[in-house]
Amino acid sequence: MNLEFIELDLDWPFELSVFDLRNYILSKLMEYGEPLRWAITSVSNHPEKKIQIISVEVILIINQNKETYINSELNSL
């Protein structure tokens, strides 16, 4: 297992309540690994798309077979 630091931009649809935001973010982060620590670093509005963009910094616990996937996924962004 390794620790990996990543920065992600996540879509936050306007219909998603702030009370549901934590679970929404955690479910998105679990796609990359197990979040150890994470923080929202910024939120920007895009009213024409009816979404907000949440910037998140994350330290993930990942196993060896997911590490290759995460690195290739982040390099394509």
PDB file of C-alpha atoms in Angstrom:
ATOM      1  CA  MET A   1       0.000   0.000   0.000  1.00  0.00           C
ATOM      2  CA  ASN A   2       1.083   3.554  -0.726  1.00  0.00           C
ATOM      3  CA  LEU A   3      -0.065   7.084   0.000  1.00  0.00           C
ATOM      4  CA  GLU A   4      -0.843   9.281  -2.987  1.00  0.00           C
ATOM      5  CA  PHE A   5      -1.596  13.025  -3.046  1.00  0.00           C
ATOM      6  CA  ILE A   6      -4.008  14.172  -5.752  1.00  0.00           C
ATOM      7  CA  GLU A   7      -6.017  17.260  -6.627  1.00  0.00           C
ATOM      8  CA  LEU A   8      -9.418  16.808  -8.230  1.00  0.00           C
ATOM      9  CA  ASP A   9     -12.135  19.017  -9.622  1.00  0.00           C
ATOM     10  CA  LEU A  10     -15.576  17.553  -8.957  1.00  0.00           C
ATOM     11  CA  ASP A  11     -18.923  18.663 -10.357  1.00  0.00           C
ATOM     12  CA  TRP A  12     -21.411  19.681  -7.674  1.00  0.00           C
ATOM     13  CA  PRO A  13     -24.890  19.791  -9.212  1.00  0.00           C
ATOM     14  CA  PHE A  14     -27.100  22.571  -7.854  1.00  0.00           C
ATOM     15  CA  GLU A  15     -29.795  20.069  -6.879  1.00  0.00           C
ATOM     16  CA  LEU A  16     -27.397  18.324  -4.451  1.00  0.00           C
ATOM     17  CA  SER A  17     -27.870  19.647  -0.920  1.00  0.00           C
ATOM     18  CA  VAL A  18     -24.909  20.852   1.124  1.00  0.00           C
ATOM     19  CA  PHE A  19     -25.973  18.247   3.689  1.00  0.00           C
ATOM     20  CA  ASP A  20     -25.352  15.497   1.114  1.00  0.00           C
ATOM     21  CA  LEU A  21     -22.077  16.969  -0.102  1.00  0.00           C
ATOM     22  CA  ARG A  22     -19.764  15.007   2.221  1.00  0.00           C
ATOM     23  CA  ASN A  23     -21.166  11.633   1.120  1.00  0.00           C
ATOM     24  CA  TYR A  24     -21.077  12.720  -2.517  1.00  0.00           C
ATOM     25  CA  ILE A  25     -17.390  13.721  -2.304  1.00  0.00           C
ATOM     26  CA  LEU A  26     -16.428  10.541  -0.451  1.00  0.00           C
ATOM     27  CA  SER A  27     -18.184   8.382  -3.039  1.00  0.00           C
ATOM     28  CA  LYS A  28     -16.238  10.130  -5.823  1.00  0.00           C
ATOM     29  CA  LEU A  29     -12.934   9.783  -3.966  1.00  0.00           C
ATOM     30  CA  MET A  30     -13.475   6.054  -3.383  1.00  0.00           C
ATOM     31  CA  GLU A  31     -13.177   5.605  -7.166  1.00  0.00           C
ATOM     32  CA  TYR A  32      -9.459   6.445  -6.798  1.00  0.00           C
ATOM     33  CA  GLY A  33      -8.623   4.779  -3.479  1.00  0.00           C
ATOM     34  CA  GLU A  34      -9.407   5.046   0.219  1.00  0.00           C
ATOM     35  CA  PRO A  35      -9.324   8.690   1.370  1.00  0.00           C
ATOM     36  CA  LEU A  36      -7.105   9.242   4.389  1.00  0.00           C
ATOM     37  CA  ARG A  37      -7.504  13.043   4.485  1.00  0.00           C
ATOM     38  CA  TRP A  38      -9.208  15.448   2.160  1.00  0.00           C
ATOM     39  CA  ALA A  39     -10.121  19.127   1.989  1.00  0.00           C
ATOM     40  CA  ILE A  40     -12.223  21.354  -0.237  1.00  0.00           C
ATOM     41  CA  THR A  41      -9.860  24.076  -1.439  1.00  0.00           C
ATOM     42  CA  SER A  42     -12.234  26.105  -3.628  1.00  0.00           C
ATOM     43  CA  VAL A  43     -15.721  26.256  -5.110  1.00  0.00           C
ATOM     44  CA  SER A  44     -16.540  28.021  -8.383  1.00  0.00           C
ATOM     45  CA  ASN A  45     -19.986  28.667  -9.860  1.00  0.00           C
ATOM     46  CA  HIS A  46     -21.046  27.824 -13.396  1.00  0.00           C
ATOM     47  CA  PRO A  47     -24.731  28.862 -13.491  1.00  0.00           C
ATOM     48  CA  GLU A  48     -25.020  28.321 -17.256  1.00  0.00           C
ATOM     49  CA  LYS A  49     -24.203  24.621 -16.727  1.00  0.00           C
ATOM     50  CA  LYS A  50     -26.231  24.422 -13.493  1.00  0.00           C
ATOM     51  CA  ILE A  51     -23.220  23.079 -11.585  1.00  0.00           C
ATOM     52  CA  GLN A  52     -20.505  24.227  -9.257  1.00  0.00           C
ATOM     53  CA  ILE A  53     -16.947  22.954  -9.430  1.00  0.00           C
ATOM     54  CA  ILE A  54     -15.375  21.817  -6.149  1.00  0.00           C
ATOM     55  CA  SER A  55     -11.586  21.610  -5.995  1.00  0.00           C
ATOM     56  CA  VAL A  56     -10.447  18.924  -3.566  1.00  0.00           C
ATOM     57  CA  GLU A  57      -6.991  17.954  -2.288  1.00  0.00           C
ATOM     58  CA  VAL A  58      -6.784  14.338  -1.167  1.00  0.00           C
ATOM     59  CA  ILE A  59      -4.335  11.915   0.388  1.00  0.00           C
ATOM     60  CA  LEU A  60      -5.351   8.422  -0.667  1.00  0.00           C
ATOM     61  CA  ILE A  61      -4.383   5.009   0.572  1.00  0.00           C
ATOM     62  CA  ILE A  62      -3.971   2.895  -2.536  1.00  0.00           C
ATOM     63  CA  ASN A  63      -2.886  -0.647  -3.217  1.00  0.00           C
ATOM     64  CA  GLN A  64      -0.328  -1.452  -5.911  1.00  0.00           C
ATOM     65  CA  ASN A  65      -2.764  -2.478  -8.670  1.00  0.00           C
ATOM     66  CA  LYS A  66      -4.774   0.763  -8.334  1.00  0.00           C
ATOM     67  CA  GLU A  67      -1.667   2.964  -8.365  1.00  0.00           C
ATOM     68  CA  THR A  68      -1.043   2.458 -12.084  1.00  0.00           C
ATOM     69  CA  TYR A  69      -4.680   3.265 -12.831  1.00  0.00           C
ATOM     70  CA  ILE A  70      -4.664   6.463 -10.743  1.00  0.00           C
ATOM     71  CA  ASN A  71      -1.461   7.792 -12.251  1.00  0.00           C
ATOM     72  CA  SER A  72      -2.638   7.179 -15.819  1.00  0.00           C
ATOM     73  CA  GLU A  73      -6.049   8.701 -15.022  1.00  0.00           C
ATOM     74  CA  LEU A  74      -4.499  11.870 -13.546  1.00  0.00           C
ATOM     75  CA  ASN A  75      -2.055  12.263 -16.438  1.00  0.00           C
ATOM     76  CA  SER A  76      -4.959  12.321 -18.884  1.00  0.00           C
ATOM     77  CA  LEU A  77      -6.616  15.312 -17.115  1.00  0.00           C
TER      78      LEU A  77
END
